[in-house]
């Protein structure tokens, strides 16, 4: 057994060990709380049985199993990862949540129903073991892909203490061994144990160029303790339809340009790393989690939109109620006017009745006057007739008076004669 002289991370190589020697190596490392990687040759066809037996034996011994048990089919070696750290696990978790929230934030804005459905079907495979017989047996720190596919399209490795050559080879193996089913690999190198610098790399499957892969970012500085001005950049990791993805090398050469719509900015990733770093250094404060995440921003916007919609609905309801109140008021006014008109009609009817009664009275009085007029006329006729009779009588008397006078003159003459 050979071991590296590093006091931080142990790289242990076992030369043709037996199963019991591998178990004892793990027990020894656990007993002294070593942060280590162990590798040793093992026949390819025996690897799956070896892994099952190893888990059973460690369970019986009450020893924590390694974080990862992987097999490199190129070198025919088993690789045990026992370099567990809160920084490694927490940053892996935070960066995966960031991508999930980014996807969730984008879904409502997609108009194309097929693309929107495809995005909603993207899930986090987490640290699920990715296996292809004779080609691949790895456990990434997280992986995303369509739920209906057995293999994710994007994987991420948080390089905790491995050499860059080892990490680079591992990233390329994901793409090569999966036959291109894994479309992209993100690698964060957090430089354990100081964690004073983080680099990010992104390699994608690209059959248009020799080698079948293309490094879009290669060990670019994402975070550094030594500078106040941090790098500006972004990575676009999602395996989406062409309109959402970065052009391939051939497309770039042909002048094709597209603006990726699903991106993780360096600023967002730095925020997640700082939170993980605070956990690692035991300097965690609530203020480290104060900045609004994409998911929180989406939830807030959805809530604000719902609140605005509710306010608009309430305003519309208030306007409708006001209109109804006005209508009711108008109806009340109309009812009052109707009642006034009815009252006026009653008054007019009463006055009409009074006028009719007065007309009847006047008619009766007219009849009485007419009767009186008739009586007066009759009396006038009677008086006239009497006046005529009196006149006639006066004439008769006058005639009689003349006759008497004549008789008196005759008598006088007679008397004179006689005398």
GROMACS .gro file of C-alpha atoms in nm:
model
  419
    1UNK     CA    1   0.000   0.000   0.000
    2UNK     CA    2   0.138   0.341  -0.098
    3UNK     CA    3   0.015   0.678   0.032
    4UNK     CA    4   0.081   1.035  -0.077
    5UNK     CA    5   0.264   1.261   0.171
    6UNK     CA    6  -0.016   1.522   0.170
    7UNK     CA    7  -0.143   1.612   0.516
    8UNK     CA    8  -0.473   1.739   0.374
    9UNK     CA    9  -0.595   1.468   0.138
   10UNK     CA   10  -0.460   1.116   0.121
   11UNK     CA   11  -0.434   0.940  -0.213
   12UNK     CA   12  -0.408   0.572  -0.137
   13UNK     CA   13  -0.324   0.314  -0.401
   14UNK     CA   14  -0.364  -0.054  -0.321
   15UNK     CA   15  -0.167  -0.294  -0.534
   16UNK     CA   16  -0.372  -0.606  -0.621
   17UNK     CA   17  -0.552  -0.614  -0.283
   18UNK     CA   18  -0.782  -0.884  -0.155
   19UNK     CA   19  -1.137  -0.800  -0.057
   20UNK     CA   20  -1.046  -0.813   0.312
   21UNK     CA   21  -0.752  -0.576   0.257
   22UNK     CA   22  -0.984  -0.323   0.090
   23UNK     CA   23  -1.227  -0.346   0.382
   24UNK     CA   24  -0.945  -0.303   0.635
   25UNK     CA   25  -0.815   0.002   0.447
   26UNK     CA   26  -1.158   0.162   0.471
   27UNK     CA   27  -1.191   0.077   0.841
   28UNK     CA   28  -0.848   0.224   0.914
   29UNK     CA   29  -0.929   0.542   0.723
   30UNK     CA   30  -1.260   0.582   0.907
   31UNK     CA   31  -1.100   0.521   1.246
   32UNK     CA   32  -0.851   0.804   1.193
   33UNK     CA   33  -1.110   1.029   1.021
   34UNK     CA   34  -0.896   1.049   0.710
   35UNK     CA   35  -0.999   1.255   0.409
   36UNK     CA   36  -0.888   1.025   0.133
   37UNK     CA   37  -0.931   0.869  -0.207
   38UNK     CA   38  -0.854   0.502  -0.250
   39UNK     CA   39  -0.795   0.329  -0.582
   40UNK     CA   40  -0.697  -0.023  -0.677
   41UNK     CA   41  -0.724  -0.261  -0.971
   42UNK     CA   42  -1.018  -0.497  -0.985
   43UNK     CA   43  -1.159  -0.721  -1.258
   44UNK     CA   44  -1.435  -0.545  -1.452
   45UNK     CA   45  -1.672  -0.843  -1.447
   46UNK     CA   46  -1.647  -0.869  -1.065
   47UNK     CA   47  -1.709  -0.503  -0.985
   48UNK     CA   48  -2.086  -0.518  -0.924
   49UNK     CA   49  -2.053  -0.819  -0.691
   50UNK     CA   50  -1.761  -0.651  -0.516
   51UNK     CA   51  -1.965  -0.335  -0.451
   52UNK     CA   52  -2.259  -0.531  -0.308
   53UNK     CA   53  -2.032  -0.738  -0.084
   54UNK     CA   54  -1.847  -0.425   0.030
   55UNK     CA   55  -2.171  -0.251   0.133
   56UNK     CA   56  -2.284  -0.562   0.323
   57UNK     CA   57  -1.952  -0.602   0.507
   58UNK     CA   58  -1.928  -0.236   0.606
   59UNK     CA   59  -2.290  -0.246   0.726
   60UNK     CA   60  -2.208  -0.548   0.944
   61UNK     CA   61  -1.904  -0.365   1.085
   62UNK     CA   62  -2.108  -0.047   1.141
   63UNK     CA   63  -1.862   0.149   0.926
   64UNK     CA   64  -1.976   0.435   0.703
   65UNK     CA   65  -1.959   0.339   0.338
   66UNK     CA   66  -1.749   0.560   0.107
   67UNK     CA   67  -1.928   0.858  -0.041
   68UNK     CA   68  -1.879   0.708  -0.387
   69UNK     CA   69  -1.775   0.369  -0.516
   70UNK     CA   70  -1.693   0.408  -0.886
   71UNK     CA   71  -1.524   0.207  -1.156
   72UNK     CA   72  -1.293   0.339  -1.429
   73UNK     CA   73  -1.331   0.103  -1.724
   74UNK     CA   74  -1.030   0.257  -1.900
   75UNK     CA   75  -0.782   0.180  -1.621
   76UNK     CA   76  -0.982  -0.114  -1.477
   77UNK     CA   77  -0.964   0.037  -1.130
   78UNK     CA   78  -1.209   0.087  -0.845
   79UNK     CA   79  -1.212   0.439  -0.700
   80UNK     CA   80  -1.339   0.502  -0.347
   81UNK     CA   81  -1.419   0.860  -0.252
   82UNK     CA   82  -1.398   0.918   0.125
   83UNK     CA   83  -1.325   1.291   0.103
   84UNK     CA   84  -1.655   1.401   0.254
   85UNK     CA   85  -1.687   1.767   0.353
   86UNK     CA   86  -1.974   2.007   0.427
   87UNK     CA   87  -1.826   2.243   0.167
   88UNK     CA   88  -1.835   1.981  -0.107
   89UNK     CA   89  -2.183   1.851  -0.029
   90UNK     CA   90  -2.342   2.186   0.052
   91UNK     CA   91  -2.213   2.364  -0.257
   92UNK     CA   92  -2.324   2.071  -0.471
   93UNK     CA   93  -2.671   2.094  -0.317
   94UNK     CA   94  -2.692   2.475  -0.347
   95UNK     CA   95  -2.578   2.478  -0.713
   96UNK     CA   96  -2.830   2.206  -0.801
   97UNK     CA   97  -3.111   2.404  -0.634
   98UNK     CA   98  -3.001   2.711  -0.830
   99UNK     CA   99  -3.039   2.527  -1.161
  100UNK     CA  100  -3.374   2.381  -1.054
  101UNK     CA  101  -3.502   2.726  -0.958
  102UNK     CA  102  -3.372   2.871  -1.286
  103UNK     CA  103  -3.566   2.610  -1.483
  104UNK     CA  104  -3.876   2.672  -1.271
  105UNK     CA  105  -3.843   3.046  -1.324
  106UNK     CA  106  -3.830   3.003  -1.703
  107UNK     CA  107  -4.121   2.758  -1.746
  108UNK     CA  108  -4.412   3.009  -1.720
  109UNK     CA  109  -4.258   3.234  -1.987
  110UNK     CA  110  -4.230   2.960  -2.255
  111UNK     CA  111  -4.503   2.999  -2.516
  112UNK     CA  112  -4.428   2.675  -2.704
  113UNK     CA  113  -4.629   2.403  -2.526
  114UNK     CA  114  -4.394   2.119  -2.633
  115UNK     CA  115  -4.085   2.299  -2.499
  116UNK     CA  116  -4.268   2.398  -2.182
  117UNK     CA  117  -4.366   2.034  -2.123
  118UNK     CA  118  -4.009   1.921  -2.187
  119UNK     CA  119  -3.878   2.170  -1.932
  120UNK     CA  120  -4.133   2.060  -1.673
  121UNK     CA  121  -4.018   1.699  -1.724
  122UNK     CA  122  -3.655   1.784  -1.637
  123UNK     CA  123  -3.567   1.632  -1.297
  124UNK     CA  124  -3.263   1.618  -1.071
  125UNK     CA  125  -3.109   1.269  -1.077
  126UNK     CA  126  -2.904   1.386  -0.773
  127UNK     CA  127  -2.620   1.144  -0.696
  128UNK     CA  128  -2.783   0.846  -0.865
  129UNK     CA  129  -2.532   0.596  -0.998
  130UNK     CA  130  -2.494   0.626  -1.376
  131UNK     CA  131  -2.410   0.292  -1.527
  132UNK     CA  132  -2.358   0.160  -1.878
  133UNK     CA  133  -2.228  -0.198  -1.891
  134UNK     CA  134  -1.860  -0.204  -1.973
  135UNK     CA  135  -1.848   0.173  -2.023
  136UNK     CA  136  -1.953   0.377  -1.721
  137UNK     CA  137  -2.010   0.344  -1.348
  138UNK     CA  138  -2.003   0.689  -1.188
  139UNK     CA  139  -2.186   0.895  -0.926
  140UNK     CA  140  -2.193   1.268  -1.010
  141UNK     CA  141  -2.261   1.532  -0.746
  142UNK     CA  142  -2.585   1.611  -0.928
  143UNK     CA  143  -2.736   1.545  -1.266
  144UNK     CA  144  -3.034   1.679  -1.461
  145UNK     CA  145  -3.226   1.525  -1.746
  146UNK     CA  146  -3.566   1.436  -1.883
  147UNK     CA  147  -3.759   1.204  -1.652
  148UNK     CA  148  -3.841   0.965  -1.938
  149UNK     CA  149  -3.471   0.906  -2.019
  150UNK     CA  150  -3.259   0.656  -1.822
  151UNK     CA  151  -2.952   0.879  -1.854
  152UNK     CA  152  -2.935   1.250  -1.761
  153UNK     CA  153  -2.821   1.499  -2.021
  154UNK     CA  154  -2.624   1.718  -1.779
  155UNK     CA  155  -2.398   1.615  -1.491
  156UNK     CA  156  -2.194   1.814  -1.243
  157UNK     CA  157  -1.876   1.728  -1.058
  158UNK     CA  158  -1.762   1.933  -0.760
  159UNK     CA  159  -1.388   1.863  -0.755
  160UNK     CA  160  -1.303   1.861  -0.388
  161UNK     CA  161  -0.947   1.739  -0.372
  162UNK     CA  162  -0.877   1.559  -0.699
  163UNK     CA  163  -0.607   1.664  -0.940
  164UNK     CA  164  -0.726   1.859  -1.243
  165UNK     CA  165  -0.604   1.587  -1.481
  166UNK     CA  166  -0.817   1.335  -1.294
  167UNK     CA  167  -1.124   1.563  -1.302
  168UNK     CA  168  -1.080   1.648  -1.671
  169UNK     CA  169  -1.051   1.281  -1.766
  170UNK     CA  170  -1.360   1.202  -1.558
  171UNK     CA  171  -1.564   1.478  -1.727
  172UNK     CA  172  -1.470   1.357  -2.075
  173UNK     CA  173  -1.546   0.998  -1.976
  174UNK     CA  174  -1.908   1.094  -1.897
  175UNK     CA  175  -1.955   1.216  -2.255
  176UNK     CA  176  -1.752   0.949  -2.429
  177UNK     CA  177  -1.878   0.647  -2.233
  178UNK     CA  178  -2.244   0.752  -2.259
  179UNK     CA  179  -2.222   0.777  -2.637
  180UNK     CA  180  -2.322   1.141  -2.621
  181UNK     CA  181  -2.635   1.077  -2.412
  182UNK     CA  182  -2.474   1.298  -2.149
  183UNK     CA  183  -2.461   1.624  -2.341
  184UNK     CA  184  -2.272   1.843  -2.097
  185UNK     CA  185  -2.056   1.826  -1.785
  186UNK     CA  186  -1.999   2.112  -1.541
  187UNK     CA  187  -1.693   2.096  -1.319
  188UNK     CA  188  -1.642   2.317  -1.015
  189UNK     CA  189  -1.295   2.294  -0.859
  190UNK     CA  190  -1.315   2.431  -0.504
  191UNK     CA  191  -0.946   2.379  -0.411
  192UNK     CA  192  -0.971   2.200  -0.078
  193UNK     CA  193  -0.883   2.269   0.198
  194UNK     CA  194  -0.826   2.646   0.171
  195UNK     CA  195  -1.120   2.698  -0.065
  196UNK     CA  196  -0.980   3.039  -0.154
  197UNK     CA  197  -1.044   2.997  -0.526
  198UNK     CA  198  -1.310   2.827  -0.737
  199UNK     CA  199  -1.284   2.754  -1.107
  200UNK     CA  200  -1.562   2.646  -1.339
  201UNK     CA  201  -1.544   2.440  -1.657
  202UNK     CA  202  -1.810   2.329  -1.901
  203UNK     CA  203  -1.756   2.065  -2.166
  204UNK     CA  204  -2.025   1.959  -2.413
  205UNK     CA  205  -2.069   1.676  -2.659
  206UNK     CA  206  -2.001   1.807  -3.008
  207UNK     CA  207  -1.960   1.556  -3.290
  208UNK     CA  208  -1.889   1.835  -3.538
  209UNK     CA  209  -1.527   1.859  -3.419
  210UNK     CA  210  -1.250   1.601  -3.366
  211UNK     CA  211  -1.268   1.432  -3.028
  212UNK     CA  212  -1.646   1.474  -3.005
  213UNK     CA  213  -1.634   1.733  -2.729
  214UNK     CA  214  -1.594   2.107  -2.688
  215UNK     CA  215  -1.478   2.303  -2.381
  216UNK     CA  216  -1.699   2.611  -2.360
  217UNK     CA  217  -1.533   2.713  -2.034
  218UNK     CA  218  -1.203   2.573  -1.919
  219UNK     CA  219  -1.090   2.635  -1.559
  220UNK     CA  220  -1.224   2.991  -1.558
  221UNK     CA  221  -1.200   3.166  -1.222
  222UNK     CA  222  -1.544   3.188  -1.064
  223UNK     CA  223  -1.441   3.303  -0.716
  224UNK     CA  224  -1.120   3.424  -0.557
  225UNK     CA  225  -1.036   3.547  -0.207
  226UNK     CA  226  -0.752   3.755  -0.352
  227UNK     CA  227  -0.957   4.008  -0.546
  228UNK     CA  228  -1.254   4.230  -0.473
  229UNK     CA  229  -1.356   4.242  -0.839
  230UNK     CA  230  -1.493   3.901  -0.925
  231UNK     CA  231  -1.520   3.762  -1.277
  232UNK     CA  232  -1.831   3.830  -1.485
  233UNK     CA  233  -1.965   3.541  -1.686
  234UNK     CA  234  -2.225   3.271  -1.718
  235UNK     CA  235  -2.276   2.911  -1.816
  236UNK     CA  236  -2.574   2.775  -2.010
  237UNK     CA  237  -2.600   2.410  -1.906
  238UNK     CA  238  -2.942   2.286  -2.015
  239UNK     CA  239  -2.998   2.030  -2.290
  240UNK     CA  240  -3.282   2.203  -2.474
  241UNK     CA  241  -3.411   2.257  -2.828
  242UNK     CA  242  -3.168   2.441  -3.056
  243UNK     CA  243  -3.329   2.781  -3.000
  244UNK     CA  244  -3.235   2.760  -2.631
  245UNK     CA  245  -2.881   2.620  -2.663
  246UNK     CA  246  -2.538   2.760  -2.736
  247UNK     CA  247  -2.433   2.698  -3.100
  248UNK     CA  248  -2.190   2.415  -3.167
  249UNK     CA  249  -1.839   2.488  -3.293
  250UNK     CA  250  -1.948   2.413  -3.649
  251UNK     CA  251  -2.246   2.650  -3.615
  252UNK     CA  252  -2.021   2.923  -3.477
  253UNK     CA  253  -1.787   2.879  -3.773
  254UNK     CA  254  -2.092   2.903  -4.002
  255UNK     CA  255  -2.194   3.232  -3.839
  256UNK     CA  256  -2.485   3.094  -3.637
  257UNK     CA  257  -2.555   3.300  -3.326
  258UNK     CA  258  -2.804   3.236  -3.048
  259UNK     CA  259  -2.848   3.387  -2.707
  260UNK     CA  260  -2.887   3.107  -2.449
  261UNK     CA  261  -3.193   3.164  -2.235
  262UNK     CA  262  -3.114   2.925  -1.950
  263UNK     CA  263  -2.803   3.047  -1.776
  264UNK     CA  264  -2.628   3.028  -1.441
  265UNK     CA  265  -2.439   3.352  -1.387
  266UNK     CA  266  -2.109   3.362  -1.206
  267UNK     CA  267  -2.268   3.602  -0.959
  268UNK     CA  268  -2.543   3.352  -0.873
  269UNK     CA  269  -2.295   3.066  -0.839
  270UNK     CA  270  -2.064   3.279  -0.620
  271UNK     CA  271  -2.353   3.354  -0.388
  272UNK     CA  272  -2.424   2.982  -0.346
  273UNK     CA  273  -2.053   2.908  -0.292
  274UNK     CA  274  -2.022   3.180  -0.027
  275UNK     CA  275  -2.314   3.027   0.161
  276UNK     CA  276  -2.152   2.682   0.144
  277UNK     CA  277  -1.817   2.833   0.245
  278UNK     CA  278  -1.978   2.992   0.551
  279UNK     CA  279  -2.111   2.650   0.653
  280UNK     CA  280  -1.767   2.494   0.595
  281UNK     CA  281  -1.587   2.760   0.801
  282UNK     CA  282  -1.858   2.755   1.070
  283UNK     CA  283  -1.916   3.124   1.008
  284UNK     CA  284  -2.275   3.094   0.898
  285UNK     CA  285  -2.503   3.391   0.957
  286UNK     CA  286  -2.868   3.433   0.868
  287UNK     CA  287  -2.765   3.732   0.655
  288UNK     CA  288  -2.584   3.490   0.421
  289UNK     CA  289  -2.928   3.362   0.315
  290UNK     CA  290  -3.095   3.703   0.291
  291UNK     CA  291  -3.050   3.752  -0.084
  292UNK     CA  292  -3.356   3.658  -0.284
  293UNK     CA  293  -3.322   3.338  -0.485
  294UNK     CA  294  -3.462   3.291  -0.835
  295UNK     CA  295  -3.735   3.067  -0.699
  296UNK     CA  296  -3.824   3.323  -0.432
  297UNK     CA  297  -3.824   3.594  -0.699
  298UNK     CA  298  -4.060   3.384  -0.912
  299UNK     CA  299  -4.284   3.311  -0.613
  300UNK     CA  300  -4.285   3.682  -0.525
  301UNK     CA  301  -4.373   3.782  -0.882
  302UNK     CA  302  -4.647   3.521  -0.895
  303UNK     CA  303  -4.778   3.647  -0.562
  304UNK     CA  304  -4.757   4.009  -0.677
  305UNK     CA  305  -4.937   3.921  -1.001
  306UNK     CA  306  -5.205   3.736  -0.804
  307UNK     CA  307  -5.234   4.029  -0.564
  308UNK     CA  308  -5.261   4.277  -0.853
  309UNK     CA  309  -5.519   4.054  -1.021
  310UNK     CA  310  -5.708   4.035  -0.692
  311UNK     CA  311  -5.687   4.413  -0.650
  312UNK     CA  312  -5.810   4.464  -1.008
  313UNK     CA  313  -6.093   4.216  -0.947
  314UNK     CA  314  -6.177   4.396  -0.623
  315UNK     CA  315  -6.170   4.735  -0.799
  316UNK     CA  316  -6.389   4.599  -1.077
  317UNK     CA  317  -6.621   4.457  -0.812
  318UNK     CA  318  -6.623   4.792  -0.632
  319UNK     CA  319  -6.705   4.968  -0.961
  320UNK     CA  320  -6.978   4.714  -1.031
  321UNK     CA  321  -7.117   4.762  -0.679
  322UNK     CA  322  -7.099   5.140  -0.723
  323UNK     CA  323  -7.279   5.107  -1.056
  324UNK     CA  324  -7.540   4.887  -0.889
  325UNK     CA  325  -7.574   5.140  -0.608
  326UNK     CA  326  -7.619   5.415  -0.866
  327UNK     CA  327  -7.869   5.199  -1.050
  328UNK     CA  328  -8.050   5.126  -0.725
  329UNK     CA  329  -8.042   5.496  -0.639
  330UNK     CA  330  -8.172   5.575  -0.986
  331UNK     CA  331  -8.439   5.310  -0.941
  332UNK     CA  332  -8.529   5.458  -0.601
  333UNK     CA  333  -8.551   5.802  -0.763
  334UNK     CA  334  -8.765   5.660  -1.040
  335UNK     CA  335  -8.986   5.488  -0.780
  336UNK     CA  336  -9.018   5.817  -0.591
  337UNK     CA  337  -9.102   5.991  -0.916
  338UNK     CA  338  -9.349   5.716  -0.999
  339UNK     CA  339  -9.507   5.759  -0.657
  340UNK     CA  340  -9.517   6.140  -0.709
  341UNK     CA  341  -9.674   6.091  -1.052
  342UNK     CA  342  -9.925   5.849  -0.900
  343UNK     CA  343 -10.002   6.099  -0.627
  344UNK     CA  344 -10.037   6.373  -0.886
  345UNK     CA  345 -10.263   6.146  -1.091
  346UNK     CA  346 -10.473   6.084  -0.780
  347UNK     CA  347 -10.484   6.458  -0.711
  348UNK     CA  348 -10.575   6.530  -1.074
  349UNK     CA  349 -10.838   6.257  -1.060
  350UNK     CA  350 -10.977   6.406  -0.740
  351UNK     CA  351 -10.975   6.750  -0.896
  352UNK     CA  352 -11.140   6.605  -1.206
  353UNK     CA  353 -11.404   6.454  -0.979
  354UNK     CA  354 -11.444   6.789  -0.805
  355UNK     CA  355 -11.469   6.966  -1.140
  356UNK     CA  356 -11.722   6.707  -1.254
  357UNK     CA  357 -11.916   6.760  -0.932
  358UNK     CA  358 -11.892   7.135  -0.982
  359UNK     CA  359 -12.007   7.090  -1.340
  360UNK     CA  360 -12.301   6.882  -1.215
  361UNK     CA  361 -12.379   7.152  -0.960
  362UNK     CA  362 -12.349   7.424  -1.221
  363UNK     CA  363 -12.565   7.221  -1.456
  364UNK     CA  364 -12.817   7.175  -1.179
  365UNK     CA  365 -12.801   7.545  -1.104
  366UNK     CA  366 -12.829   7.619  -1.476
  367UNK     CA  367 -13.134   7.394  -1.485
  368UNK     CA  368 -13.279   7.576  -1.185
  369UNK     CA  369 -13.203   7.912  -1.343
  370UNK     CA  370 -13.353   7.793  -1.667
  371UNK     CA  371 -13.661   7.679  -1.481
  372UNK     CA  372 -13.671   8.014  -1.303
  373UNK     CA  373 -13.614   8.187  -1.634
  374UNK     CA  374 -13.901   7.987  -1.775
  375UNK     CA  375 -14.112   8.079  -1.474
  376UNK     CA  376 -14.015   8.443  -1.511
  377UNK     CA  377 -14.092   8.422  -1.880
  378UNK     CA  378 -14.422   8.263  -1.800
  379UNK     CA  379 -14.486   8.533  -1.541
  380UNK     CA  380 -14.384   8.796  -1.790
  381UNK     CA  381 -14.624   8.640  -2.040
  382UNK     CA  382 -14.894   8.636  -1.773
  383UNK     CA  383 -14.819   8.994  -1.677
  384UNK     CA  384 -14.819   9.091  -2.041
  385UNK     CA  385 -15.145   8.914  -2.092
  386UNK     CA  386 -15.279   9.088  -1.781
  387UNK     CA  387 -15.134   9.412  -1.904
  388UNK     CA  388 -15.314   9.347  -2.236
  389UNK     CA  389 -15.633   9.265  -2.045
  390UNK     CA  390 -15.595   9.580  -1.836
  391UNK     CA  391 -15.529   9.775  -2.150
  392UNK     CA  392 -15.832   9.618  -2.306
  393UNK     CA  393 -16.031   9.690  -1.992
  394UNK     CA  394 -15.899  10.046  -1.998
  395UNK     CA  395 -16.008  10.073  -2.356
  396UNK     CA  396 -16.343   9.928  -2.264
  397UNK     CA  397 -16.375  10.166  -1.967
  398UNK     CA  398 -16.265  10.451  -2.189
  399UNK     CA  399 -16.522  10.350  -2.444
  400UNK     CA  400 -16.775  10.315  -2.168
  401UNK     CA  401 -16.666  10.651  -2.029
  402UNK     CA  402 -16.714  10.802  -2.376
  403UNK     CA  403 -17.047  10.627  -2.405
  404UNK     CA  404 -17.149  10.762  -2.063
  405UNK     CA  405 -17.027  11.106  -2.168
  406UNK     CA  406 -17.226  11.075  -2.484
  407UNK     CA  407 -17.522  10.963  -2.282
  408UNK     CA  408 -17.470  11.253  -2.043
  409UNK     CA  409 -17.459  11.496  -2.329
  410UNK     CA  410 -17.766  11.335  -2.474
  411UNK     CA  411 -17.941  11.355  -2.142
  412UNK     CA  412 -17.829  11.717  -2.108
  413UNK     CA  413 -17.962  11.800  -2.449
  414UNK     CA  414 -18.271  11.609  -2.374
  415UNK     CA  415 -18.310  11.799  -2.055
  416UNK     CA  416 -18.261  12.125  -2.232
  417UNK     CA  417 -18.504  12.015  -2.480
  418UNK     CA  418 -18.750  11.919  -2.225
  419UNK     CA  419 -18.693  12.238  -2.044
   0.00000   0.00000   0.00000
